[in-house]
Amino acid sequence: PMGSERMEMRKRQMSTTQETPGAAQAQHSTGSRGSNACCFCWCCCCSCSCLTVRNQDEERARRTSHELQAEGIPNCEESPAPTLEEVNAWAQSFDKLMLTPAGRNAFREFLRTEFSEENMLFWMACEELKQESNKSVIEEKARLIYEDYISILSPKEVSLDSRVREVINRNMLEPSQHTFDDAQLQIYTLMHRDSYPRFMNSAIYKDLLRSLSEKSIEA
């Protein structure tokens, strides 16, 4: 496993940089260095760039996993299986899709394939925040939402324009249930205009519709 990991990292390095004769010679000589030698850099210092990148990737993976556990975000919302009528209704409007847990689950599954699931997670977190009335809970949840979806340091950062970010930064001085309303609307609109049309043409939606249609005919 360690050998395959090193081979993969070498491939990444080879694809992004052109190896010089000096580097190649240094690579050949790494076998005589201690086990502290880096996988594809020719130095042993702790600040080696490749180690930094690898450590950042590992930390990001750990942080994402920890956040999901801490927030208790399930793989999907609990909901009964959708009916054929409901699935047909999803094609009528994005609003109808988002109104039902089953619709959100199917759409969220599609977003995951496009690596944009954070849009749905952010929207859901904002909806949850609106249900809170306790001031301290609101402040804590607002802080978590900001760190998870607004901060440029977060791997789950959502795409917002500068105006909305300025509004959020002002609102965070005194968080409320509506701190992220403008941002939530912008992400909702983004999902509607950008992802929803592709979802309607996706295999996820078509397969679900076909399966329910066949069951309906059999019944």
Short mmCIF file of C-alpha atoms in Angstrom, two decimals:
data_model
loop_
_atom_site.label_atom_id
_atom_site.label_comp_id
_atom_site.label_asym_id
_atom_site.label_seq_id
_atom_site.Cartn_x
_atom_site.Cartn_y
_atom_site.Cartn_z
CA PRO A 1 0.00 0.00 0.00
CA MET A 2 2.81 2.41 0.85
CA GLY A 3 4.50 1.65 -2.46
CA SER A 4 1.32 2.32 -4.43
CA GLU A 5 0.78 5.56 -2.53
CA ARG A 6 4.26 6.74 -3.37
CA MET A 7 3.82 5.73 -7.00
CA GLU A 8 0.59 7.73 -7.21
CA MET A 9 2.24 10.80 -5.74
CA ARG A 10 5.12 10.47 -8.16
CA LYS A 11 2.67 10.36 -11.05
CA ARG A 12 1.02 13.54 -9.79
CA GLN A 13 4.36 15.27 -9.52
CA MET A 14 5.41 14.12 -12.99
CA SER A 15 2.18 15.43 -14.49
CA THR A 16 2.59 18.92 -13.06
CA THR A 17 6.33 19.53 -13.27
CA GLN A 18 9.02 18.66 -15.78
CA GLU A 19 11.76 16.70 -14.10
CA THR A 20 15.22 18.14 -14.50
CA PRO A 21 18.38 16.00 -14.77
CA GLY A 22 19.46 17.25 -11.34
CA ALA A 23 16.12 16.27 -9.84
CA ALA A 24 16.27 12.86 -11.48
CA GLN A 25 19.72 12.29 -10.04
CA ALA A 26 18.50 13.40 -6.64
CA GLN A 27 15.55 11.03 -6.93
CA HIS A 28 17.90 8.17 -7.68
CA SER A 29 19.90 8.93 -4.58
CA THR A 30 16.94 9.07 -2.19
CA GLY A 31 17.25 5.38 -1.47
CA SER A 32 20.34 6.09 0.60
CA ARG A 33 18.48 8.65 2.71
CA GLY A 34 16.64 7.79 5.86
CA SER A 35 12.99 6.89 6.16
CA ASN A 36 12.24 10.55 6.80
CA ALA A 37 12.85 11.31 3.11
CA CYS A 38 9.80 12.63 1.33
CA CYS A 39 8.07 10.56 -1.32
CA PHE A 40 8.80 12.78 -4.31
CA CYS A 41 10.76 15.73 -3.02
CA TRP A 42 14.45 15.51 -2.47
CA CYS A 43 14.64 17.08 0.97
CA CYS A 44 14.00 15.71 4.44
CA CYS A 45 12.88 18.91 6.14
CA CYS A 46 9.56 19.04 7.93
CA SER A 47 8.43 21.99 5.80
CA CYS A 48 8.67 20.02 2.57
CA SER A 49 5.96 21.23 0.22
CA CYS A 50 4.61 17.79 -0.70
CA LEU A 51 4.29 16.82 2.95
CA THR A 52 2.44 20.06 3.56
CA VAL A 53 -0.02 19.33 0.76
CA ARG A 54 -0.50 15.76 1.90
CA ASN A 55 -1.04 16.82 5.51
CA GLN A 56 -3.56 19.45 4.40
CA ASP A 57 -5.48 16.86 2.38
CA GLU A 58 -5.51 14.41 5.28
CA GLU A 59 -6.61 17.13 7.70
CA ARG A 60 -9.36 18.22 5.35
CA ALA A 61 -10.64 14.64 5.06
CA ARG A 62 -10.56 14.20 8.84
CA ARG A 63 -12.29 17.53 9.39
CA THR A 64 -15.06 16.74 6.94
CA SER A 65 -15.69 13.36 8.55
CA HIS A 66 -15.65 14.89 12.02
CA GLU A 67 -18.06 17.64 11.02
CA LEU A 68 -20.55 15.20 9.60
CA GLN A 69 -20.46 13.16 12.80
CA ALA A 70 -20.64 16.21 15.06
CA GLU A 71 -23.55 17.74 13.16
CA GLY A 72 -25.35 14.43 12.98
CA ILE A 73 -26.15 14.91 9.30
CA PRO A 74 -27.73 11.69 8.04
CA ASN A 75 -27.02 10.28 4.60
CA CYS A 76 -30.54 11.31 3.72
CA GLU A 77 -33.71 12.62 5.32
CA GLU A 78 -36.17 10.10 6.65
CA SER A 79 -39.10 9.84 4.27
CA PRO A 80 -41.46 7.29 2.77
CA ALA A 81 -40.71 6.09 -0.73
CA PRO A 82 -42.00 8.57 -3.29
CA THR A 83 -45.07 7.75 -5.34
CA LEU A 84 -45.24 7.94 -9.13
CA GLU A 85 -47.47 11.00 -8.78
CA GLU A 86 -44.89 12.75 -6.61
CA VAL A 87 -42.00 11.96 -8.93
CA ASN A 88 -43.98 13.26 -11.90
CA ALA A 89 -44.70 16.43 -9.93
CA TRP A 90 -40.96 17.06 -9.47
CA ALA A 91 -40.76 17.69 -13.21
CA GLN A 92 -43.38 20.42 -12.96
CA SER A 93 -41.32 22.77 -10.82
CA PHE A 94 -38.23 22.94 -8.64
CA ASP A 95 -40.40 24.14 -5.75
CA LYS A 96 -42.39 20.90 -5.81
CA LEU A 97 -39.17 18.89 -5.81
CA MET A 98 -37.84 20.76 -2.78
CA LEU A 99 -41.08 20.55 -0.82
CA THR A 100 -40.79 16.83 -0.07
CA PRO A 101 -38.03 14.95 1.79
CA ALA A 102 -38.06 12.27 -0.91
CA GLY A 103 -37.53 14.92 -3.57
CA ARG A 104 -34.69 16.52 -1.64
CA ASN A 105 -33.10 13.11 -1.08
CA ALA A 106 -33.14 12.26 -4.77
CA PHE A 107 -31.84 15.69 -5.74
CA ARG A 108 -29.16 15.53 -3.06
CA GLU A 109 -28.03 12.15 -4.43
CA PHE A 110 -27.65 13.78 -7.82
CA LEU A 111 -25.76 16.78 -6.40
CA ARG A 112 -23.35 14.35 -4.77
CA THR A 113 -22.44 12.98 -8.19
CA GLU A 114 -21.63 16.54 -9.29
CA PHE A 115 -19.64 17.28 -6.13
CA SER A 116 -22.02 20.08 -5.15
CA GLU A 117 -23.91 18.45 -2.30
CA GLU A 118 -22.82 21.30 -0.04
CA ASN A 119 -25.48 23.49 -1.70
CA MET A 120 -28.26 21.27 -0.39
CA LEU A 121 -26.58 20.84 3.00
CA PHE A 122 -26.29 24.62 3.36
CA TRP A 123 -29.93 25.13 2.38
CA MET A 124 -31.04 22.49 4.88
CA ALA A 125 -28.89 24.01 7.64
CA CYS A 126 -30.51 27.41 7.01
CA GLU A 127 -33.97 25.86 7.21
CA GLU A 128 -33.02 24.25 10.52
CA LEU A 129 -31.70 27.56 11.83
CA LYS A 130 -35.04 29.24 11.10
CA GLN A 131 -36.76 26.81 13.46
CA GLU A 132 -34.64 27.85 16.44
CA SER A 133 -35.78 30.35 19.06
CA ASN A 134 -33.09 30.03 21.73
CA LYS A 135 -30.59 32.88 21.31
CA SER A 136 -27.51 30.89 22.34
CA VAL A 137 -28.45 27.98 20.08
CA ILE A 138 -29.01 30.37 17.19
CA GLU A 139 -25.59 31.95 17.69
CA GLU A 140 -23.87 28.56 17.85
CA LYS A 141 -25.63 27.19 14.77
CA ALA A 142 -24.96 30.41 12.85
CA ARG A 143 -21.28 30.12 13.71
CA LEU A 144 -21.16 26.50 12.52
CA ILE A 145 -22.95 27.37 9.28
CA TYR A 146 -20.50 30.19 8.67
CA GLU A 147 -17.49 27.97 9.31
CA ASP A 148 -18.83 25.07 7.25
CA TYR A 149 -20.29 26.83 4.22
CA ILE A 150 -19.26 30.50 4.10
CA SER A 151 -15.62 30.51 5.17
CA ILE A 152 -13.17 30.43 2.27
CA LEU A 153 -11.14 27.93 4.31
CA SER A 154 -13.90 25.34 4.32
CA PRO A 155 -13.90 22.44 1.81
CA LYS A 156 -17.70 22.81 1.75
CA GLU A 157 -17.75 26.52 0.89
CA VAL A 158 -20.74 27.49 -1.26
CA SER A 159 -20.53 29.95 -4.14
CA LEU A 160 -21.80 33.40 -3.12
CA ASP A 161 -21.24 36.84 -4.58
CA SER A 162 -19.44 39.59 -2.68
CA ARG A 163 -22.63 41.51 -1.88
CA VAL A 164 -24.20 38.56 -0.10
CA ARG A 165 -20.97 37.86 1.77
CA GLU A 166 -20.92 41.44 3.04
CA VAL A 167 -24.51 41.06 4.25
CA ILE A 168 -23.59 37.85 6.09
CA ASN A 169 -20.56 39.45 7.72
CA ARG A 170 -22.75 42.29 9.03
CA ASN A 171 -25.42 39.89 10.21
CA MET A 172 -22.88 37.77 12.08
CA LEU A 173 -22.30 40.67 14.48
CA GLU A 174 -25.68 39.72 15.94
CA PRO A 175 -26.81 36.38 14.49
CA SER A 176 -30.49 35.58 14.10
CA GLN A 177 -32.66 32.96 12.39
CA HIS A 178 -32.44 35.08 9.23
CA THR A 179 -28.69 35.71 9.12
CA PHE A 180 -28.28 33.66 5.94
CA ASP A 181 -31.58 34.42 4.18
CA ASP A 182 -29.98 36.22 1.23
CA ALA A 183 -27.34 33.50 0.86
CA GLN A 184 -29.93 30.74 1.11
CA LEU A 185 -32.00 32.37 -1.64
CA GLN A 186 -28.95 32.72 -3.86
CA ILE A 187 -28.03 29.04 -3.43
CA TYR A 188 -31.65 27.99 -3.98
CA THR A 189 -31.68 29.98 -7.21
CA LEU A 190 -28.35 28.47 -8.25
CA MET A 191 -29.64 24.93 -7.72
CA HIS A 192 -32.84 25.80 -9.57
CA ARG A 193 -31.18 27.30 -12.63
CA ASP A 194 -28.02 25.22 -12.81
CA SER A 195 -28.51 21.77 -11.26
CA TYR A 196 -32.26 21.14 -11.51
CA PRO A 197 -32.40 20.92 -15.35
CA ARG A 198 -29.56 18.41 -15.33
CA PHE A 199 -31.24 16.42 -12.56
CA MET A 200 -34.38 16.09 -14.68
CA ASN A 201 -32.26 14.57 -17.47
CA SER A 202 -30.16 12.43 -15.15
CA ALA A 203 -30.16 8.66 -14.85
CA ILE A 204 -31.07 9.03 -11.17
CA TYR A 205 -34.39 10.68 -11.98
CA LYS A 206 -35.18 8.67 -15.10
CA ASP A 207 -34.43 5.34 -13.43
CA LEU A 208 -36.65 6.22 -10.46
CA LEU A 209 -39.46 7.33 -12.75
CA ARG A 210 -39.16 4.16 -14.89
CA SER A 211 -39.12 1.91 -11.83
CA LEU A 212 -42.26 3.47 -10.36
CA SER A 213 -43.99 3.41 -13.73
CA GLU A 214 -43.30 -0.31 -14.12
CA LYS A 215 -44.60 -1.01 -10.62
CA SER A 216 -47.72 0.99 -11.38
CA ILE A 217 -48.37 -1.04 -14.54
CA GLU A 218 -47.83 -4.33 -12.71
CA ALA A 219 -50.26 -3.30 -10.00
#
